[in-house]
């Protein structure tokens, strides 16, 4: 199972009773509405869309200052949304999808007999797209992923699984995509690298991952139930828990990064009285709570406009954060924040994708057994060799095709013949690709 928990524990920092962020940074565009705003997307700094199961489809052409309801020509509980540009996009709910090529003036209707509920959709181009959903009542339902190569003229089944619910799709292009799905066997992340075949990665019995975000083909994050944020450095082949608050009821619904270090997560924290926004400047090593809504105004989605604004939507609220530095920070370096910190959650693991490194064994000194940890910057076969003080190989441990991140191997204090080694000083080395390193350890008898 390609799933690893970091060796270091993750703890919650002290909650500070400080005022909210200074005026002019976070602002309510809409507050107190009875509508649920579920998905927000901007295709340019000015042009944005919001899907709402109660209000329908909303559109802004002035950077989010004003929003107007779009006439969909029929009643649609809008829960999913994807626009390629200001003219072409899709919106849907239930088993219905609507497609426009003229900015919402006219719509083409698509109804899916294979699905009862559409959970997400994503289009890489005007021709190629995917729709995720399920049919039947959980836990006896069947999750499905449909795809089209002709703009929705026809659809084929690209993935199906009984008892699994697909939650989130994320595509970088028409070849590289990821799907989060949860079922009786736990959480899985499916990954695709060739535009056709899906590979399942078992994450085990953690809560559902509600959102995925990738900065490139290798590095990405997921966020979901239980206040968990997960992180990958190898395109989703393996994952580690970057943040686990352990708070009952805390759910992250969306996560966003604008470069490898600068990111946000939004969701619901009932014990804090409503929606929360967390922020990191180091790729997730430390998360700080920078905004809370109060009440039960939980936050459902977050989007960067491409200009100086980030939008967050949720239960009765549309929020905007404005910072003139946002545009220049894309892919360059973390922002210099001017935020009031409400509290902080610190992770004692890796914040960004690690460099290859051989770590000190533990315990050391040891008697019966010891553990040898090491990190890989990318998937690679690795070899651990143990030597005596004369340089002779005592034991060789091969680790094949491991993913990036932390790995740990056990040595039982025996040589290659199965005999216990004598007490004294020993050396152990790591070879992975071109990387080589040696450390010292002590056996006590």
Short mmCIF file of C-alpha atoms in Angstrom, two decimals, residues 217-441:
data_model
loop_
_atom_site.label_atom_id
_atom_site.label_comp_id
_atom_site.label_asym_id
_atom_site.label_seq_id
_atom_site.Cartn_x
_atom_site.Cartn_y
_atom_site.Cartn_z
CA UNK A 217 2.85 16.62 -12.85
CA UNK A 218 4.68 15.66 -9.64
CA UNK A 219 3.57 17.76 -6.68
CA UNK A 220 0.02 17.96 -5.37
CA UNK A 221 -2.21 18.17 -2.32
CA UNK A 222 -5.52 16.72 -1.18
CA UNK A 223 -7.85 17.91 1.58
CA UNK A 224 -10.83 16.35 3.29
CA UNK A 225 -12.59 15.04 6.36
CA UNK A 226 -11.04 15.08 9.80
CA UNK A 227 -9.03 18.17 8.96
CA UNK A 228 -6.55 16.14 6.92
CA UNK A 229 -4.29 17.49 4.19
CA UNK A 230 -2.21 15.01 2.20
CA UNK A 231 0.77 15.68 -0.07
CA UNK A 232 2.57 13.91 -2.91
CA UNK A 233 5.91 14.52 -4.61
CA UNK A 234 5.71 11.78 -7.24
CA UNK A 235 2.52 12.50 -9.15
CA UNK A 236 0.27 10.65 -6.72
CA UNK A 237 2.10 7.30 -6.64
CA UNK A 238 2.58 7.77 -2.90
CA UNK A 239 1.19 10.20 -0.32
CA UNK A 240 1.96 11.39 3.18
CA UNK A 241 -0.28 13.10 5.72
CA UNK A 242 0.92 16.68 5.90
CA UNK A 243 -1.70 17.89 8.38
CA UNK A 244 -4.01 15.94 10.68
CA UNK A 245 -5.74 18.11 13.28
CA UNK A 246 -7.82 15.27 14.69
CA UNK A 247 -10.71 17.64 15.39
CA UNK A 248 -14.18 16.03 15.15
CA UNK A 249 -16.34 17.68 12.52
CA UNK A 250 -13.51 19.63 10.89
CA UNK A 251 -13.68 19.18 7.13
CA UNK A 252 -11.62 20.81 4.42
CA UNK A 253 -13.65 21.11 1.22
CA UNK A 254 -11.09 22.81 -1.01
CA UNK A 255 -7.37 23.45 -1.31
CA UNK A 256 -5.48 25.88 -3.58
CA UNK A 257 -1.80 26.57 -4.26
CA UNK A 258 -0.40 29.33 -6.49
CA UNK A 259 3.18 28.04 -6.28
CA UNK A 260 5.01 25.29 -4.41
CA UNK A 261 4.89 27.14 -1.10
CA UNK A 262 1.87 29.44 -1.07
CA UNK A 263 -1.44 27.72 -0.40
CA UNK A 264 -4.86 27.91 1.25
CA UNK A 265 -7.41 25.40 2.55
CA UNK A 266 -11.05 26.20 3.34
CA UNK A 267 -13.82 24.33 5.08
CA UNK A 268 -16.04 23.95 8.13
CA UNK A 269 -14.93 23.93 11.77
CA UNK A 270 -18.05 23.58 13.98
CA UNK A 271 -15.98 23.88 17.16
CA UNK A 272 -14.73 27.26 15.89
CA UNK A 273 -18.19 28.49 14.95
CA UNK A 274 -18.24 28.23 11.17
CA UNK A 275 -16.07 28.50 8.09
CA UNK A 276 -12.30 28.74 8.31
CA UNK A 277 -9.47 29.67 5.97
CA UNK A 278 -6.00 28.25 6.60
CA UNK A 279 -2.85 29.48 4.89
CA UNK A 280 0.69 28.15 4.42
CA UNK A 281 3.85 29.84 3.20
CA UNK A 282 6.08 26.78 3.21
CA UNK A 283 4.21 24.21 1.14
CA UNK A 284 2.23 22.91 4.11
CA UNK A 285 4.86 22.57 6.84
CA UNK A 286 2.90 25.08 8.94
CA UNK A 287 -0.73 26.08 8.48
CA UNK A 288 -2.14 29.26 10.02
CA UNK A 289 -5.80 30.06 10.49
CA UNK A 290 -6.18 33.52 8.98
CA UNK A 291 -9.95 33.99 8.68
CA UNK A 292 -13.17 32.64 10.11
CA UNK A 293 -16.72 33.51 9.12
CA UNK A 294 -18.61 33.00 12.37
CA UNK A 295 -22.00 31.32 12.51
CA UNK A 296 -22.41 28.19 10.44
CA UNK A 297 -21.23 29.79 7.21
CA UNK A 298 -19.03 26.93 6.10
CA UNK A 299 -16.75 27.48 3.12
CA UNK A 300 -17.00 25.18 0.11
CA UNK A 301 -14.55 26.29 -2.60
CA UNK A 302 -11.62 28.61 -3.32
CA UNK A 303 -10.31 30.03 -6.60
CA UNK A 304 -7.54 32.34 -7.75
CA UNK A 305 -8.67 34.83 -10.38
CA UNK A 306 -5.32 35.26 -12.11
CA UNK A 307 -5.15 38.88 -10.95
CA UNK A 308 -5.00 40.37 -7.46
CA UNK A 309 -7.87 38.39 -5.91
CA UNK A 310 -8.80 35.05 -4.41
CA UNK A 311 -12.48 34.14 -4.05
CA UNK A 312 -13.98 31.80 -1.47
CA UNK A 313 -17.61 30.69 -1.53
CA UNK A 314 -19.80 28.72 0.82
CA UNK A 315 -23.01 28.64 2.79
CA UNK A 316 -24.53 32.10 2.35
CA UNK A 317 -21.23 33.86 1.67
CA UNK A 318 -18.99 35.03 -1.13
CA UNK A 319 -15.61 36.22 0.12
CA UNK A 320 -12.79 38.02 -1.63
CA UNK A 321 -9.19 38.43 -0.57
CA UNK A 322 -7.25 41.14 -2.44
CA UNK A 323 -3.49 41.51 -2.60
CA UNK A 324 -1.61 43.31 -5.40
CA UNK A 325 1.31 40.90 -4.92
CA UNK A 326 -0.69 37.82 -5.92
CA UNK A 327 -0.10 38.14 -9.66
CA UNK A 328 3.67 38.37 -9.40
CA UNK A 329 3.84 35.49 -6.94
CA UNK A 330 2.66 32.78 -9.32
CA UNK A 331 5.37 30.13 -9.33
CA UNK A 332 8.02 32.50 -7.94
CA UNK A 333 8.16 32.68 -4.14
CA UNK A 334 5.84 32.86 -1.13
CA UNK A 335 4.02 36.08 -0.44
CA UNK A 336 5.01 38.45 2.29
CA UNK A 337 1.73 38.39 4.22
CA UNK A 338 0.09 41.23 6.08
CA UNK A 339 -2.35 39.03 7.97
CA UNK A 340 -3.46 38.70 11.55
CA UNK A 341 -2.87 35.14 12.69
CA UNK A 342 -5.85 33.61 14.52
CA UNK A 343 -4.04 30.40 15.38
CA UNK A 344 -1.60 28.03 13.81
CA UNK A 345 -1.27 24.36 13.04
CA UNK A 346 2.31 23.15 12.79
CA UNK A 347 3.46 20.04 10.98
CA UNK A 348 6.83 18.53 11.89
CA UNK A 349 7.36 16.74 8.61
CA UNK A 350 8.41 17.83 5.13
CA UNK A 351 6.89 21.03 3.87
CA UNK A 352 8.05 20.71 0.29
CA UNK A 353 9.18 17.77 -1.81
CA UNK A 354 12.27 16.39 -0.08
CA UNK A 355 15.83 16.01 -1.28
CA UNK A 356 17.35 12.53 -1.15
CA UNK A 357 18.85 12.09 2.32
CA UNK A 358 20.04 9.32 4.63
CA UNK A 359 18.86 9.89 8.22
CA UNK A 360 20.15 8.65 11.55
CA UNK A 361 18.97 5.21 12.61
CA UNK A 362 16.83 4.84 15.73
CA UNK A 363 17.24 3.72 18.37
CA UNK A 364 20.97 4.27 18.42
CA UNK A 365 22.76 2.65 20.18
CA UNK A 366 20.57 -0.47 19.96
CA UNK A 367 20.55 -4.08 21.05
CA UNK A 368 18.08 -6.24 19.11
CA UNK A 369 16.86 -4.15 16.17
CA UNK A 370 17.00 -0.68 14.66
CA UNK A 371 15.18 1.34 11.99
CA UNK A 372 16.98 3.17 9.18
CA UNK A 373 15.02 6.09 7.68
CA UNK A 374 15.79 7.82 4.39
CA UNK A 375 14.12 10.23 1.98
CA UNK A 376 13.93 10.06 -1.80
CA UNK A 377 13.43 13.10 -4.00
CA UNK A 378 11.88 10.91 -6.71
CA UNK A 379 10.88 7.25 -7.20
CA UNK A 380 14.04 5.15 -7.26
CA UNK A 381 15.38 1.72 -6.35
CA UNK A 382 17.46 1.99 -3.19
CA UNK A 383 20.05 -0.15 -1.44
CA UNK A 384 20.97 -0.06 2.25
CA UNK A 385 24.31 -1.71 3.05
CA UNK A 386 25.68 -2.36 6.53
CA UNK A 387 29.47 -2.60 7.05
CA UNK A 388 31.73 -3.53 9.92
CA UNK A 389 34.71 -1.38 10.95
CA UNK A 390 36.93 -3.19 8.40
CA UNK A 391 34.64 -2.21 5.52
CA UNK A 392 33.19 -5.69 4.97
CA UNK A 393 29.52 -5.92 3.96
CA UNK A 394 27.52 -7.43 6.82
CA UNK A 395 24.02 -7.13 5.35
CA UNK A 396 22.43 -5.71 2.20
CA UNK A 397 18.79 -4.59 2.09
CA UNK A 398 17.26 -3.75 -1.28
CA UNK A 399 14.16 -1.55 -1.58
CA UNK A 400 12.63 -1.66 -5.05
CA UNK A 401 10.69 1.02 -6.96
CA UNK A 402 9.85 3.16 -3.94
CA UNK A 403 8.09 6.50 -4.34
CA UNK A 404 9.39 9.90 -3.29
CA UNK A 405 9.29 10.90 0.36
CA UNK A 406 10.07 9.07 3.60
CA UNK A 407 11.01 5.38 3.75
CA UNK A 408 12.10 3.24 6.68
CA UNK A 409 13.80 -0.18 6.65
CA UNK A 410 14.30 -2.49 9.64
CA UNK A 411 17.56 -4.22 10.48
CA UNK A 412 17.30 -7.07 12.98
CA UNK A 413 20.98 -7.00 13.95
CA UNK A 414 21.79 -10.13 11.93
CA UNK A 415 24.23 -10.62 9.07
CA UNK A 416 23.51 -12.10 5.63
CA UNK A 417 23.77 -15.63 7.11
CA UNK A 418 21.16 -14.90 9.76
CA UNK A 419 23.60 -14.79 12.67
CA UNK A 420 23.56 -12.06 15.31
CA UNK A 421 26.37 -9.55 14.92
CA UNK A 422 28.70 -8.75 17.81
CA UNK A 423 28.63 -5.46 19.67
CA UNK A 424 30.58 -2.51 18.35
CA UNK A 425 30.60 0.21 15.72
CA UNK A 426 29.01 -0.32 12.31
CA UNK A 427 28.39 1.84 9.27
CA UNK A 428 25.36 1.93 6.98
CA UNK A 429 25.07 3.44 3.52
CA UNK A 430 22.30 4.46 1.11
CA UNK A 431 22.61 4.24 -2.67
CA UNK A 432 19.73 5.59 -4.74
CA UNK A 433 20.45 6.61 -8.33
CA UNK A 434 23.56 8.79 -8.18
CA UNK A 435 23.09 9.53 -4.49
CA UNK A 436 25.43 7.93 -1.92
CA UNK A 437 25.75 8.59 1.80
CA UNK A 438 27.15 6.85 4.90
CA UNK A 439 26.30 7.09 8.62
CA UNK A 440 27.53 5.38 11.79
CA UNK A 441 25.64 3.31 14.37
#
